[in-house]
GROMACS .gro file of C-alpha atoms in nm:
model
  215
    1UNK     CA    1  -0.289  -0.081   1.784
    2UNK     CA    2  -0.611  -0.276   1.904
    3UNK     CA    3  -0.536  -0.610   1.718
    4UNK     CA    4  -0.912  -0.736   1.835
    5UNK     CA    5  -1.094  -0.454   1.688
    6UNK     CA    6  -0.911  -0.464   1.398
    7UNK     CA    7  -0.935  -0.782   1.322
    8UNK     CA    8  -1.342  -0.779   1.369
    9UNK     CA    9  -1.323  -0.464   1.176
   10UNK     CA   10  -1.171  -0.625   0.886
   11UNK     CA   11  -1.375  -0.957   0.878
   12UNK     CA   12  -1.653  -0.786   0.947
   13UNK     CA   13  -1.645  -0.498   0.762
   14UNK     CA   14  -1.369  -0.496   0.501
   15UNK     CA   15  -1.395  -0.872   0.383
   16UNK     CA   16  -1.823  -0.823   0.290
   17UNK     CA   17  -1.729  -0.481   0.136
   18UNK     CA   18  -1.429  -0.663  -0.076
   19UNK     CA   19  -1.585  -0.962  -0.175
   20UNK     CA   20  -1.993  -0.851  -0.230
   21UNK     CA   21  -2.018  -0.560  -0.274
   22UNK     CA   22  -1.709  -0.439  -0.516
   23UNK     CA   23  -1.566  -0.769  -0.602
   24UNK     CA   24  -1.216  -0.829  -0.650
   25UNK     CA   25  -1.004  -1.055  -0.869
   26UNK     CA   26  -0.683  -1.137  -0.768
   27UNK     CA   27  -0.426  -1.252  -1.075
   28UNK     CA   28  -0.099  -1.466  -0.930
   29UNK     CA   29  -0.223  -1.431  -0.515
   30UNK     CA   30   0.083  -1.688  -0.461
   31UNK     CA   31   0.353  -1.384  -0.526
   32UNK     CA   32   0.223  -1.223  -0.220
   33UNK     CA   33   0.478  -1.254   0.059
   34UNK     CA   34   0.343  -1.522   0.308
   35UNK     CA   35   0.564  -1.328   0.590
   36UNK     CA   36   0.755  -1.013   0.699
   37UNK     CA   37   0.982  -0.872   0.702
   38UNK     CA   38   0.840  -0.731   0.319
   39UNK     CA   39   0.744  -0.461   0.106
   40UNK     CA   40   0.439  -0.462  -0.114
   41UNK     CA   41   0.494  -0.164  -0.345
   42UNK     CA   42   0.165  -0.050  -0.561
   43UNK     CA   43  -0.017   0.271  -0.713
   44UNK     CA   44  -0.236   0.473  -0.537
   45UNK     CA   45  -0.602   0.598  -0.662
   46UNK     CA   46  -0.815   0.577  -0.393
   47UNK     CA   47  -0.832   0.495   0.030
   48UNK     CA   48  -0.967   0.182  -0.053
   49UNK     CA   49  -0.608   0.052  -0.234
   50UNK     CA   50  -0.530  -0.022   0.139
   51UNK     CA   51  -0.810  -0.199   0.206
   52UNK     CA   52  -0.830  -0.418  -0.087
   53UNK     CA   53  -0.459  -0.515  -0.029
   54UNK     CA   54  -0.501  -0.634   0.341
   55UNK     CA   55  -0.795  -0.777   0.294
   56UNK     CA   56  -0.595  -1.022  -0.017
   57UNK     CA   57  -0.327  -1.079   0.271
   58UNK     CA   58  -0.639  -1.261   0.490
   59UNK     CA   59  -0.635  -1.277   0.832
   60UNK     CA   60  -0.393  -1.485   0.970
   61UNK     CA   61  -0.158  -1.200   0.808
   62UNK     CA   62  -0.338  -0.929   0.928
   63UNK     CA   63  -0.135  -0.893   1.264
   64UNK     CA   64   0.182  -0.780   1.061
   65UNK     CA   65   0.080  -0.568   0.781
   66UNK     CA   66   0.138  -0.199   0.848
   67UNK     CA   67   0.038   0.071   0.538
   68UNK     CA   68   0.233   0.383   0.514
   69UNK     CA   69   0.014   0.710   0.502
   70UNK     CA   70   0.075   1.061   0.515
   71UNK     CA   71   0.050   1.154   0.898
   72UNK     CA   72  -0.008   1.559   0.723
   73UNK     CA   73  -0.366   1.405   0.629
   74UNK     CA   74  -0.453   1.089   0.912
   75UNK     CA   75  -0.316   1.243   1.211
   76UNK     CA   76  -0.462   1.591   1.148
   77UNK     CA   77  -0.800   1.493   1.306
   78UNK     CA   78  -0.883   1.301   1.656
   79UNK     CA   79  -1.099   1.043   1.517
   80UNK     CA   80  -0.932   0.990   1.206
   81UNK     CA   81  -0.585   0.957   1.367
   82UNK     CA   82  -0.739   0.709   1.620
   83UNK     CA   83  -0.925   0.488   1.373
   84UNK     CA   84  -0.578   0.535   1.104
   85UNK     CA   85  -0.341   0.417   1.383
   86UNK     CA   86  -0.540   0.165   1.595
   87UNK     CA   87  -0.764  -0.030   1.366
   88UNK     CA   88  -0.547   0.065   0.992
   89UNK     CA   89  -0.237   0.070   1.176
   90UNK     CA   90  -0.045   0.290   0.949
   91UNK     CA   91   0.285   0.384   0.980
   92UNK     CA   92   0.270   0.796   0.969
   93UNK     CA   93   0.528   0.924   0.735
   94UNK     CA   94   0.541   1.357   0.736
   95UNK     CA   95   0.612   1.390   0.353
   96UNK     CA   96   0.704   1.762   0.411
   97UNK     CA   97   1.057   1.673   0.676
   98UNK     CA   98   1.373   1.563   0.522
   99UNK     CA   99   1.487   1.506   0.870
  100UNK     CA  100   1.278   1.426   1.211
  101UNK     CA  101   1.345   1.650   1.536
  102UNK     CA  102   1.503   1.370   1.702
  103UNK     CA  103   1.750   1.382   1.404
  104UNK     CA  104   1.656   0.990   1.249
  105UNK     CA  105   1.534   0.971   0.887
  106UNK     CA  106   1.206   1.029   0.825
  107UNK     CA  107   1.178   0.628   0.696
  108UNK     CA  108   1.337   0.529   1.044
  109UNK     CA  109   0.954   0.408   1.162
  110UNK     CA  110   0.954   0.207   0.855
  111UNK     CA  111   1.250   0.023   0.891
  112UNK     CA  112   1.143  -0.043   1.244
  113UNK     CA  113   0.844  -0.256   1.139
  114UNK     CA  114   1.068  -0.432   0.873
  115UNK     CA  115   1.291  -0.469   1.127
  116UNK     CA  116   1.019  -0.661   1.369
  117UNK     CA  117   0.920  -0.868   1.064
  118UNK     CA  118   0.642  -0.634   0.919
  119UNK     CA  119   0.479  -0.691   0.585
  120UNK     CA  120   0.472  -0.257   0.489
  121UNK     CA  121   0.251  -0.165   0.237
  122UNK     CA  122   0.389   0.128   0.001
  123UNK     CA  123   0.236   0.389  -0.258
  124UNK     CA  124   0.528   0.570  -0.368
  125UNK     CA  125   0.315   0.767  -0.558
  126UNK     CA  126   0.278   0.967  -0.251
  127UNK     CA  127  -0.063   1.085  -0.326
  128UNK     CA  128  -0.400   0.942  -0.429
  129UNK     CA  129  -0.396   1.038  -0.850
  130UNK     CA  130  -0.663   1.090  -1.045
  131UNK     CA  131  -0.922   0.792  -1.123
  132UNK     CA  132  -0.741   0.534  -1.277
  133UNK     CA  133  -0.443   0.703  -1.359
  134UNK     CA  134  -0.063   0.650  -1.218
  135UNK     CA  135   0.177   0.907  -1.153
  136UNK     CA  136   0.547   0.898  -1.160
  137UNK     CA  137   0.694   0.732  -0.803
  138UNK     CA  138   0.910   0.886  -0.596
  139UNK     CA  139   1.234   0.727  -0.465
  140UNK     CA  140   1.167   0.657  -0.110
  141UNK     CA  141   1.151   0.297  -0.195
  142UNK     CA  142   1.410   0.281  -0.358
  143UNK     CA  143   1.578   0.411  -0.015
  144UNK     CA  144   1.401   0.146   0.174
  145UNK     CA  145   1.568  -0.102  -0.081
  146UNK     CA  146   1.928   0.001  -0.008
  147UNK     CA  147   1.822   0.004   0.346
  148UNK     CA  148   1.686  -0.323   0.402
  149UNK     CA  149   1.863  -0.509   0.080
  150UNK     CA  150   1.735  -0.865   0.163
  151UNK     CA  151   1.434  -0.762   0.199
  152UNK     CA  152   1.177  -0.815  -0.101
  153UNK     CA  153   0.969  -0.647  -0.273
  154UNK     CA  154   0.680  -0.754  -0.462
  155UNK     CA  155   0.463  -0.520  -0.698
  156UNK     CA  156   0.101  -0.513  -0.755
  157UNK     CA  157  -0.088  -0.315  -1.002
  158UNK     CA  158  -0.454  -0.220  -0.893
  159UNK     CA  159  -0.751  -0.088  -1.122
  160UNK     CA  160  -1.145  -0.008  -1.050
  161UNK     CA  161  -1.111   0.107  -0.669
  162UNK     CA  162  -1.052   0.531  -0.833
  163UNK     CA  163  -1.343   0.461  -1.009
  164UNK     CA  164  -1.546   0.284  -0.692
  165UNK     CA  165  -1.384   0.574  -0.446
  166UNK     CA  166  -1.202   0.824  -0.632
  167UNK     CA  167  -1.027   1.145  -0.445
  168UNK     CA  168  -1.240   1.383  -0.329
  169UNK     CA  169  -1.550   1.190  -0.320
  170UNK     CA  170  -1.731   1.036  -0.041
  171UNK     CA  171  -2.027   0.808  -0.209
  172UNK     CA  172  -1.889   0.467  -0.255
  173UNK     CA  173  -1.963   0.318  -0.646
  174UNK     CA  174  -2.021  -0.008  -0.661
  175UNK     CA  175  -1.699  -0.122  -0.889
  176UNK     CA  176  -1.497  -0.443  -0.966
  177UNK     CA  177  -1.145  -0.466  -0.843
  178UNK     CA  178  -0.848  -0.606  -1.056
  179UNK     CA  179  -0.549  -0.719  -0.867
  180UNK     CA  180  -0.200  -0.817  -1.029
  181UNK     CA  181   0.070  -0.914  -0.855
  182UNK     CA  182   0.435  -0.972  -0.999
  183UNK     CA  183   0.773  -1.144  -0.903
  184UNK     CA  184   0.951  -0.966  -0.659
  185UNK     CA  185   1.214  -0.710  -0.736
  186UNK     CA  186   1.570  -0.813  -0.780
  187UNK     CA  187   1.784  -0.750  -0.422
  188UNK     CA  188   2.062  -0.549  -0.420
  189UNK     CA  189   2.018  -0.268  -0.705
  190UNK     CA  190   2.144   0.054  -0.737
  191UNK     CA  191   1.895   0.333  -0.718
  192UNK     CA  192   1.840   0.390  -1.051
  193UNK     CA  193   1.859   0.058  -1.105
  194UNK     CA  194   1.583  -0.044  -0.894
  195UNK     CA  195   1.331   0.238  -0.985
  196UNK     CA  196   1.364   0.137  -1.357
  197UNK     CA  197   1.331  -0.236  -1.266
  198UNK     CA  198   0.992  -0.148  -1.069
  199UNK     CA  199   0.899   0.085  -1.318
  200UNK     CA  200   0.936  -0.205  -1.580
  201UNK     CA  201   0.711  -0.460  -1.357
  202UNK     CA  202   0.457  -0.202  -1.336
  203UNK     CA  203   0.464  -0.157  -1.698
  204UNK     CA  204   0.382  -0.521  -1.748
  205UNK     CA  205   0.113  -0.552  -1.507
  206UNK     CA  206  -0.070  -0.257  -1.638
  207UNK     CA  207  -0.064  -0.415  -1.982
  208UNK     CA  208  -0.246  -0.711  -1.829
  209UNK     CA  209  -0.554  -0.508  -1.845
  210UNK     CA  210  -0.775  -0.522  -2.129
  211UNK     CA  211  -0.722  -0.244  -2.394
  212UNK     CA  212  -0.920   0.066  -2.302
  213UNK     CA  213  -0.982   0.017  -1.993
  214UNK     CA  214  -0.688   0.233  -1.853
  215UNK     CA  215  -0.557   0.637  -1.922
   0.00000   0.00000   0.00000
């Protein structure tokens, strides 16, 4: 990962974008984990969630935050794998593999950049959904939870970015960006446990929005 280029790429590029030309709001910044090793767990409606979430982190954060993406779709092309890995710096996840050739868990790379005191951005959604709409999520973080149980992991609860990018499109639409972040999850759940706990935080940050203006 080219930590210069990303780092111009993001105040240069990403921060302008953010800030003048979408807009974003932030509700309860302080929740955000100041440090790694953590997991920032929100839904999914467009390739700018990332974006908008590492751009709240700032700079001086920049260095250790690490998205998770689906290495079926970034890695697929030359450019777009070199731009995902070196100036993103995802973590590639194949969401098709129960089990890698070399025989570790596909969330192995994860827990390495926990492990080195990463901040790992989540969508356990799995999948961009339709404009402002969120899907059930899947229970790979509630593996990562049992995995790395001292770890925390904070929620936050995006709207406007599938309406300013939705899937599928490529004209960006100039739209306002709502950000809510909650406490952290509990440590040390059960799997069921935990997904119903994050399920519930969701729940509560969604109903921050003003009637209407979610499906």
């Amino acid at each position: 990962m080219n930590h210069l280029l990303r780092t111009a790429f993001f105040a240069l590029v990403v921060r302008p974008l953010m800030m003048i030309v979408l807009g974003t709001n932030v509700r309860r910044s302080e929740l955000l984990p100041e440090q790694g090793p953590a997991i920032i767990v929100a839904n999914h409606n467009s390739h700018l969630d990332v974006f908008a979430l590492m751009n709240v982190l700032g700079l001086k954060r920049l260095r250790h935050v690490r998205p998770v993406a689906a290495a079926d779709y970034f890695l697929t092309r030359p450019l777009r794998a070199w731009f995902a890995t070196r100036i993103v710096g995802i973590i590639p996840i194949d969401r098709k593999k129960t089990r890698r050739e070399d025989g570790k868990h596909p969330l192995e790379p994860i827990s390495d950049v926990i492990r080195e005191g990463g901040i790992v951005l989540l969508f356990p959604e799995g999948t961009r959904g339709e404009p402002e709409q969120m899907d059930v999520f899947q229970t790979g973080v509630a593996h990562l939870a049992r995995r790395h149980p001292d770890v925390p992991i904070t929620p936050v609860f995006m709207h406007g970015l599938g309406k300013a990018l939705p899937k599928g499109e490529a004209i960006l639409v100039p739209f306002f960006c709502d950000m809510f972040v909650g406490e952290a999850i509990e440590l040390g759940l059960g799997k069921q446990e935990f997904m119903s706990r994050l399920g519930e935080s969701m729940d509560r940050l969604k109903a921050e929005m003003p009637s209407g203006s979610w499906v």
